[in-house]
mmCIF file of C-alpha atoms in Angstrom:
data_model
loop_
_atom_site.group_PDB
_atom_site.id
_atom_site.type_symbol
_atom_site.label_atom_id
_atom_site.label_comp_id
_atom_site.label_asym_id
_atom_site.label_seq_id
_atom_site.Cartn_x
_atom_site.Cartn_y
_atom_site.Cartn_z
ATOM 1 C CA MET A 227 -58.966 -74.647 -1.051
ATOM 2 C CA ALA A 228 -56.739 -71.931 0.505
ATOM 3 C CA ALA A 229 -56.916 -68.515 -0.844
ATOM 4 C CA CYS A 230 -53.796 -66.278 -1.972
ATOM 5 C CA PRO A 231 -52.594 -64.319 1.057
ATOM 6 C CA LEU A 232 -51.172 -61.537 -0.897
ATOM 7 C CA ALA A 233 -53.773 -58.652 -1.182
ATOM 8 C CA THR A 234 -54.069 -57.002 -4.911
ATOM 9 C CA ASN A 235 -54.272 -53.535 -3.274
ATOM 10 C CA ASP A 236 -51.047 -53.869 -1.208
ATOM 11 C CA PRO A 237 -48.270 -53.110 -4.169
ATOM 12 C CA ALA A 238 -45.682 -52.959 -1.420
ATOM 13 C CA THR A 239 -45.661 -56.442 -0.503
ATOM 14 C CA PHE A 240 -44.853 -57.483 -4.421
ATOM 15 C CA ASP A 241 -42.178 -54.697 -4.437
ATOM 16 C CA ARG A 242 -40.448 -55.555 -1.316
ATOM 17 C CA LEU A 243 -40.230 -59.321 -2.257
ATOM 18 C CA ARG A 244 -39.011 -58.359 -5.795
ATOM 19 C CA ARG A 245 -36.716 -55.739 -4.954
ATOM 20 C CA HIS A 246 -34.571 -58.347 -2.781
ATOM 21 C CA ASP A 247 -34.797 -61.071 -5.410
ATOM 22 C CA PHE A 248 -37.196 -62.975 -3.086
ATOM 23 C CA ALA A 249 -34.516 -63.508 -0.616
ATOM 24 C CA ILE A 250 -35.575 -65.110 2.555
ATOM 25 C CA GLY A 251 -33.087 -65.260 5.439
ATOM 26 C CA ASP A 252 -34.959 -67.397 7.784
ATOM 27 C CA ALA A 253 -35.226 -71.036 6.428
ATOM 28 C CA ALA A 254 -37.991 -71.614 8.586
ATOM 29 C CA ARG A 255 -40.172 -69.047 6.750
ATOM 30 C CA LEU A 256 -39.354 -70.295 3.689
ATOM 31 C CA ARG A 257 -41.606 -73.582 3.342
ATOM 32 C CA PRO A 258 -44.835 -71.954 4.833
ATOM 33 C CA LEU A 259 -44.464 -68.814 2.295
ATOM 34 C CA ALA A 260 -43.718 -71.030 -0.543
ATOM 35 C CA LEU A 261 -46.894 -73.263 0.002
ATOM 36 C CA ALA A 262 -48.871 -70.239 0.678
ATOM 37 C CA LEU A 263 -48.044 -68.909 -2.752
ATOM 38 C CA VAL A 264 -49.539 -71.811 -4.391
ATOM 39 C CA PRO A 265 -52.979 -70.268 -4.478
ATOM 40 C CA CYS A 266 -51.786 -67.145 -6.038
ATOM 41 C CA LEU A 267 -50.926 -68.575 -9.305
ATOM 42 C CA SER A 268 -54.744 -68.717 -9.801
ATOM 43 C CA SER A 269 -54.820 -64.605 -9.317
ATOM 44 C CA PRO A 270 -56.388 -62.723 -11.987
ATOM 45 C CA ASP A 271 -53.825 -60.003 -11.056
ATOM 46 C CA PRO A 272 -50.820 -60.526 -13.074
ATOM 47 C CA ALA A 273 -48.416 -58.715 -10.608
ATOM 48 C CA VAL A 274 -49.514 -61.310 -8.076
ATOM 49 C CA ARG A 275 -49.520 -64.403 -10.425
ATOM 50 C CA ASP A 276 -46.705 -64.065 -12.764
ATOM 51 C CA ASP A 277 -44.402 -61.395 -11.069
ATOM 52 C CA THR A 278 -44.656 -62.571 -7.429
ATOM 53 C CA ALA A 279 -45.956 -66.099 -7.085
ATOM 54 C CA LEU A 280 -44.349 -67.830 -10.064
ATOM 55 C CA ALA A 281 -41.314 -65.591 -9.828
ATOM 56 C CA ALA A 282 -40.560 -66.340 -6.198
ATOM 57 C CA LEU A 283 -41.412 -70.178 -6.438
ATOM 58 C CA THR A 284 -39.133 -70.394 -9.502
ATOM 59 C CA GLU A 285 -36.245 -68.598 -7.694
ATOM 60 C CA TRP A 286 -36.318 -70.643 -4.816
ATOM 61 C CA MET A 287 -36.437 -73.929 -6.740
ATOM 62 C CA ARG A 288 -33.741 -72.956 -9.215
ATOM 63 C CA GLY A 289 -31.786 -71.724 -6.035
ATOM 64 C CA ASP A 290 -32.080 -75.021 -4.332
ATOM 65 C CA ARG A 291 -33.687 -73.332 -1.462
ATOM 66 C CA LEU A 292 -36.600 -75.790 -1.100
ATOM 67 C CA ASP A 293 -36.185 -79.107 0.680
ATOM 68 C CA VAL A 294 -37.450 -82.342 -0.851
ATOM 69 C CA ALA A 295 -40.469 -82.445 1.725
ATOM 70 C CA THR A 296 -41.567 -78.875 0.549
ATOM 71 C CA LEU A 297 -41.050 -79.765 -3.302
ATOM 72 C CA ARG A 298 -43.466 -83.066 -2.656
ATOM 73 C CA GLU A 299 -45.894 -80.765 -1.086
ATOM 74 C CA LEU A 300 -45.779 -78.147 -3.742
ATOM 75 C CA ARG A 301 -46.300 -81.000 -6.044
ATOM 76 C CA ALA A 302 -49.213 -82.580 -4.281
ATOM 77 C CA ARG A 303 -51.041 -79.283 -4.148
ATOM 78 C CA GLY A 304 -50.387 -78.680 -7.743
ATOM 79 C CA TYR A 305 -51.866 -81.803 -8.699
ATOM 80 C CA ALA A 306 -54.928 -80.785 -6.578
ATOM 81 C CA ARG A 307 -55.235 -77.449 -8.250
ATOM 82 C CA LEU A 308 -55.222 -79.066 -11.742
ATOM 83 C CA GLU A 309 -58.327 -80.547 -10.730
ATOM 84 C CA SER A 310 -59.899 -77.504 -9.237
ATOM 85 C CA ASN A 311 -62.301 -75.176 -10.995
ATOM 86 C CA ASP A 312 -60.334 -72.857 -13.561
ATOM 87 C CA ALA A 313 -63.274 -70.123 -14.424
ATOM 88 C CA GLU A 314 -60.734 -67.486 -14.881
ATOM 89 C CA GLY A 315 -58.268 -69.784 -16.793
ATOM 90 C CA PHE A 316 -55.160 -69.057 -15.046
ATOM 91 C CA THR A 317 -54.990 -71.954 -12.591
ATOM 92 C CA GLY A 318 -54.050 -74.624 -14.930
ATOM 93 C CA PRO A 319 -51.367 -72.773 -17.007
ATOM 94 C CA PHE A 320 -49.733 -71.460 -14.130
ATOM 95 C CA THR A 321 -49.724 -74.530 -12.092
ATOM 96 C CA ALA A 322 -48.268 -76.157 -14.929
ATOM 97 C CA LEU A 323 -45.401 -73.721 -14.997
ATOM 98 C CA MET A 324 -44.684 -74.290 -11.243
ATOM 99 C CA LEU A 325 -44.746 -78.091 -11.532
ATOM 100 C CA ALA A 326 -42.302 -77.608 -14.598
ATOM 101 C CA GLU A 327 -39.843 -76.167 -12.033
ATOM 102 C CA VAL A 328 -40.540 -79.147 -9.497
ATOM 103 C CA ALA A 329 -39.650 -81.442 -12.518
ATOM 104 C CA ARG A 330 -36.668 -79.386 -13.179
ATOM 105 C CA THR A 331 -35.225 -79.991 -9.763
ATOM 106 C CA ASP A 332 -35.778 -83.741 -10.134
ATOM 107 C CA ARG A 333 -33.760 -83.560 -13.219
ATOM 108 C CA ARG A 334 -31.078 -81.721 -11.867
ATOM 109 C CA MET A 335 -30.519 -83.950 -8.749
ATOM 110 C CA ALA A 336 -33.091 -86.916 -8.733
ATOM 111 C CA TRP A 337 -35.187 -87.195 -5.627
ATOM 112 C CA MET A 338 -38.269 -88.726 -7.117
ATOM 113 C CA ASP A 339 -38.518 -92.379 -7.216
ATOM 114 C CA ASP A 340 -39.725 -94.299 -10.316
ATOM 115 C CA VAL A 341 -43.348 -94.262 -9.403
ATOM 116 C CA GLU A 342 -43.594 -90.618 -8.540
ATOM 117 C CA ARG A 343 -41.623 -89.812 -11.681
ATOM 118 C CA ALA A 344 -44.068 -91.938 -13.928
ATOM 119 C CA THR A 345 -47.089 -90.198 -12.079
ATOM 120 C CA MET A 346 -45.666 -86.974 -12.997
ATOM 121 C CA VAL A 347 -45.334 -88.053 -16.658
ATOM 122 C CA GLU A 348 -49.093 -88.893 -16.708
ATOM 123 C CA HIS A 349 -50.319 -86.022 -14.819
ATOM 124 C CA ALA A 350 -48.417 -83.561 -17.109
ATOM 125 C CA ALA A 351 -49.650 -85.526 -20.436
ATOM 126 C CA HIS A 352 -53.016 -85.806 -19.313
ATOM 127 C CA HIS A 353 -52.943 -81.967 -18.477
ATOM 128 C CA LEU A 354 -51.847 -80.710 -21.765
ATOM 129 C CA GLU A 355 -54.498 -82.964 -23.479
ATOM 130 C CA GLN A 356 -57.154 -81.324 -21.694
ATOM 131 C CA VAL A 357 -56.368 -78.038 -22.479
ATOM 132 C CA ARG A 358 -59.245 -76.289 -24.515
ATOM 133 C CA ASP A 359 -58.709 -72.521 -23.538
ATOM 134 C CA TYR A 360 -56.483 -71.257 -26.233
ATOM 135 C CA ARG A 361 -56.300 -67.865 -25.067
ATOM 136 C CA GLY A 362 -52.657 -66.319 -25.035
ATOM 137 C CA HIS A 363 -51.843 -62.966 -23.929
ATOM 138 C CA VAL A 364 -54.880 -60.626 -23.050
ATOM 139 C CA PRO A 365 -54.023 -57.045 -22.402
ATOM 140 C CA GLY A 366 -54.606 -56.050 -18.633
ATOM 141 C CA GLU A 367 -54.715 -59.788 -17.838
ATOM 142 C CA GLY A 368 -51.716 -61.215 -18.794
ATOM 143 C CA TRP A 369 -50.798 -64.751 -20.289
ATOM 144 C CA ARG A 370 -52.778 -67.794 -19.976
ATOM 145 C CA HIS A 371 -51.278 -69.681 -22.868
ATOM 146 C CA GLY A 372 -52.227 -73.003 -21.667
ATOM 147 C CA VAL A 373 -50.713 -75.050 -24.739
ATOM 148 C CA ALA A 374 -47.354 -73.396 -24.034
ATOM 149 C CA HIS A 375 -47.294 -73.636 -20.389
ATOM 150 C CA GLY A 376 -48.282 -77.310 -20.603
ATOM 151 C CA ALA A 377 -45.258 -78.054 -23.166
ATOM 152 C CA ASP A 378 -42.989 -76.363 -20.838
ATOM 153 C CA TRP A 379 -44.097 -78.880 -18.213
ATOM 154 C CA LEU A 380 -43.294 -81.812 -20.738
ATOM 155 C CA MET A 381 -40.057 -80.176 -21.893
ATOM 156 C CA GLN A 382 -38.653 -80.543 -18.244
ATOM 157 C CA LEU A 383 -39.749 -83.932 -18.133
ATOM 158 C CA ALA A 384 -38.280 -84.722 -21.622
ATOM 159 C CA LEU A 385 -35.018 -83.420 -20.433
ATOM 160 C CA ASN A 386 -34.512 -86.007 -17.697
ATOM 161 C CA PRO A 387 -32.496 -89.006 -18.714
ATOM 162 C CA ALA A 388 -34.264 -91.201 -16.369
ATOM 163 C CA LEU A 389 -37.334 -91.495 -18.508
ATOM 164 C CA THR A 390 -38.465 -94.608 -20.104
ATOM 165 C CA ARG A 391 -39.598 -95.448 -23.520
ATOM 166 C CA PRO A 392 -43.144 -95.583 -22.626
ATOM 167 C CA GLN A 393 -43.044 -92.429 -20.959
ATOM 168 C CA LEU A 394 -41.547 -90.724 -23.791
ATOM 169 C CA ASP A 395 -44.312 -92.050 -25.928
ATOM 170 C CA ARG A 396 -46.849 -90.771 -23.476
ATOM 171 C CA LEU A 397 -45.409 -87.411 -23.834
ATOM 172 C CA LEU A 398 -45.424 -87.651 -27.699
ATOM 173 C CA ALA A 399 -49.239 -88.613 -27.498
ATOM 174 C CA ALA A 400 -49.947 -85.588 -25.530
ATOM 175 C CA ILE A 401 -48.049 -83.190 -27.852
ATOM 176 C CA ALA A 402 -49.685 -84.671 -30.935
ATOM 177 C CA SER A 403 -53.213 -83.938 -29.241
ATOM 178 C CA GLN A 404 -52.404 -80.254 -29.487
ATOM 179 C CA VAL A 405 -50.457 -79.826 -32.594
ATOM 180 C CA VAL A 406 -53.731 -80.184 -34.490
ATOM 181 C CA PRO A 407 -56.143 -79.091 -31.782
ATOM 182 C CA ALA A 408 -59.565 -80.107 -31.427
ATOM 183 C CA SER A 409 -61.045 -76.697 -31.750
ATOM 184 C CA SER A 410 -59.558 -76.138 -35.291
ATOM 185 C CA HIS A 411 -57.633 -73.120 -33.494
ATOM 186 C CA ALA A 412 -54.818 -71.541 -35.593
ATOM 187 C CA TYR A 413 -51.852 -70.764 -33.278
ATOM 188 C CA ALA A 414 -50.203 -67.376 -33.569
ATOM 189 C CA GLU A 415 -48.541 -66.777 -30.074
ATOM 190 C CA GLY A 416 -45.540 -69.043 -30.076
ATOM 191 C CA GLU A 417 -47.206 -72.404 -29.352
ATOM 192 C CA TYR A 418 -45.467 -74.236 -32.212
ATOM 193 C CA GLU A 419 -42.131 -73.402 -30.914
ATOM 194 C CA ARG A 420 -43.210 -74.612 -27.179
ATOM 195 C CA LEU A 421 -44.570 -77.839 -28.346
ATOM 196 C CA ALA A 422 -41.567 -78.464 -30.565
ATOM 197 C CA ARG A 423 -39.048 -77.999 -27.776
ATOM 198 C CA PRO A 424 -39.955 -81.433 -25.885
ATOM 199 C CA VAL A 425 -40.086 -83.328 -29.188
ATOM 200 C CA LEU A 426 -36.416 -82.302 -29.898
ATOM 201 C CA PHE A 427 -35.515 -83.347 -26.144
ATOM 202 C CA ILE A 428 -37.258 -86.685 -26.655
ATOM 203 C CA ALA A 429 -35.474 -87.406 -29.910
ATOM 204 C CA ARG A 430 -32.046 -86.719 -28.190
ATOM 205 C CA HIS A 431 -32.857 -89.918 -25.826
ATOM 206 C CA GLU A 432 -32.324 -91.913 -29.081
ATOM 207 C CA ALA A 433 -35.028 -94.246 -28.354
ATOM 208 C CA HIS A 434 -37.049 -93.550 -31.543
ATOM 209 C CA ALA A 435 -36.105 -94.590 -35.054
ATOM 210 C CA GLU A 436 -37.009 -92.733 -38.220
ATOM 211 C CA ASP A 437 -40.315 -95.277 -38.638
ATOM 212 C CA ASP A 438 -41.168 -94.410 -35.030
ATOM 213 C CA TRP A 439 -41.110 -90.796 -35.917
ATOM 214 C CA ARG A 440 -42.889 -91.278 -39.425
ATOM 215 C CA GLN A 441 -45.635 -93.098 -37.682
ATOM 216 C CA TRP A 442 -45.983 -90.430 -35.097
ATOM 217 C CA LEU A 443 -46.291 -87.879 -37.720
ATOM 218 C CA ALA A 444 -48.499 -89.758 -39.866
ATOM 219 C CA GLY A 445 -51.092 -89.957 -36.719
ATOM 220 C CA ILE A 446 -50.871 -86.286 -36.362
ATOM 221 C CA ALA A 447 -51.674 -85.889 -40.265
ATOM 222 C CA ALA A 448 -54.489 -88.179 -39.917
ATOM 223 C CA ARG A 449 -56.202 -85.606 -37.835
ATOM 224 C CA LEU A 450 -56.652 -83.220 -40.873
ATOM 225 C CA ASP A 451 -59.530 -85.454 -41.900
ATOM 226 C CA GLU A 452 -59.461 -84.880 -45.668
ATOM 227 C CA THR A 453 -63.254 -85.743 -46.247
ATOM 228 C CA GLY A 454 -65.418 -83.029 -46.909
ATOM 229 C CA PRO A 455 -64.729 -79.656 -48.710
ATOM 230 C CA ALA A 456 -61.175 -79.731 -47.633
ATOM 231 C CA TRP A 457 -59.803 -76.334 -49.361
ATOM 232 C CA ARG A 458 -62.885 -74.552 -48.757
ATOM 233 C CA ASP A 459 -63.367 -75.519 -45.229
ATOM 234 C CA ARG A 460 -62.008 -72.972 -42.749
ATOM 235 C CA ASP A 461 -61.673 -75.748 -40.039
ATOM 236 C CA TRP A 462 -59.608 -77.981 -42.228
ATOM 237 C CA LEU A 463 -57.477 -74.893 -43.328
ATOM 238 C CA ALA A 464 -56.684 -74.160 -39.875
ATOM 239 C CA ARG A 465 -55.585 -77.632 -39.067
ATOM 240 C CA ARG A 466 -53.516 -77.909 -41.894
ATOM 241 C CA HIS A 467 -51.838 -74.642 -41.117
ATOM 242 C CA ASP A 468 -51.158 -75.711 -37.536
ATOM 243 C CA LEU A 469 -49.323 -79.027 -38.718
ATOM 244 C CA LEU A 470 -47.467 -77.127 -41.521
ATOM 245 C CA VAL A 471 -45.986 -74.643 -39.131
ATOM 246 C CA PHE A 472 -45.269 -77.305 -36.562
ATOM 247 C CA LEU A 473 -43.286 -79.235 -39.113
ATOM 248 C CA ALA A 474 -41.394 -76.143 -40.371
ATOM 249 C CA VAL A 475 -40.636 -75.157 -36.702
ATOM 250 C CA LEU A 476 -39.023 -78.622 -35.941
ATOM 251 C CA ASN A 477 -37.029 -78.627 -39.100
ATOM 252 C CA LEU A 478 -35.705 -75.287 -38.503
ATOM 253 C CA GLN A 479 -34.853 -75.823 -35.104
ATOM 254 C CA ILE A 480 -33.057 -78.927 -36.010
ATOM 255 C CA ASP A 481 -31.024 -76.943 -38.749
ATOM 256 C CA LEU A 482 -30.099 -74.343 -36.175
ATOM 257 C CA ALA A 483 -28.502 -76.947 -33.759
ATOM 258 C CA PRO A 484 -27.342 -79.783 -35.777
ATOM 259 C CA ASP A 485 -26.968 -83.163 -33.863
ATOM 260 C CA PRO A 486 -26.979 -86.561 -35.294
ATOM 261 C CA ALA A 487 -29.321 -87.929 -32.787
ATOM 262 C CA LEU A 488 -31.916 -85.571 -34.383
ATOM 263 C CA LEU A 489 -31.501 -86.859 -37.992
ATOM 264 C CA PRO A 490 -34.074 -89.594 -37.881
ATOM 265 C CA LEU A 491 -36.662 -87.094 -36.633
ATOM 266 C CA GLN A 492 -35.811 -84.561 -39.366
ATOM 267 C CA GLN A 493 -35.915 -87.077 -41.863
ATOM 268 C CA ALA A 494 -39.271 -88.134 -40.964
ATOM 269 C CA VAL A 495 -40.356 -84.216 -40.552
ATOM 270 C CA GLN A 496 -39.416 -83.574 -44.221
ATOM 271 C CA ALA A 497 -41.343 -86.809 -45.564
ATOM 272 C CA ALA A 498 -44.299 -85.564 -43.675
ATOM 273 C CA ALA A 499 -43.929 -82.055 -45.251
ATOM 274 C CA ARG A 500 -43.478 -83.500 -48.733
ATOM 275 C CA ALA A 501 -46.750 -85.517 -48.035
ATOM 276 C CA MET A 502 -48.761 -82.592 -46.922
ATOM 277 C CA PRO A 503 -51.983 -81.922 -49.018
#
């Protein structure tokens, strides 16, 4: 697999790109440069990974600078990198952020066909479900934030009006898998908000009734597994903490932006909170 072409001992390269807002006057140079930056999303250096590679790719996609052929190739390379070895823990989260931007371009002006979009939904859902590295920010290394970055990819998909009910359900299943993570990890770095955002946008599709939301939340609550010592078990308490805060964040975000489309979700959320052990 190709290596990042940016040398970490050449800060002038990064400064030059950032100083000019990643402006590339020669369109012929833009495609190869964009593709060359994909391996840099795995760099352990945040100046390369965050401030140069991801920032440049985001700027070019949000500025409609990349053609569909380049977007398709970025997507293909992103999928491949998600299957690669990620010993340092940066490849998955930052590739997910890049793919979230690819998804955003399709939402703003559709270029994927139904099969391509369905395939991306499956890739995104599977990626979030597989996250087991729960590190957030590490001084000197920057962010990994696998759950939050995976949820950002799901959010961009959830915003797309072209998604079908089964595809929305697939996203919800992936979110449910991380609300109460398998590791009994208590989130503390904003993961709740990031997991909640795609849920709110899914609710705005108005494809789910209150009973659907109740069933979805009941499935998450079942992961608490009340057998055993419960209140004297730290793993159980961590799982309860994650679910309770997630419900609180959902309810608060709905209150802050009232929308009739969100009422079925909010009623289900409040019922789930009242039923919490």
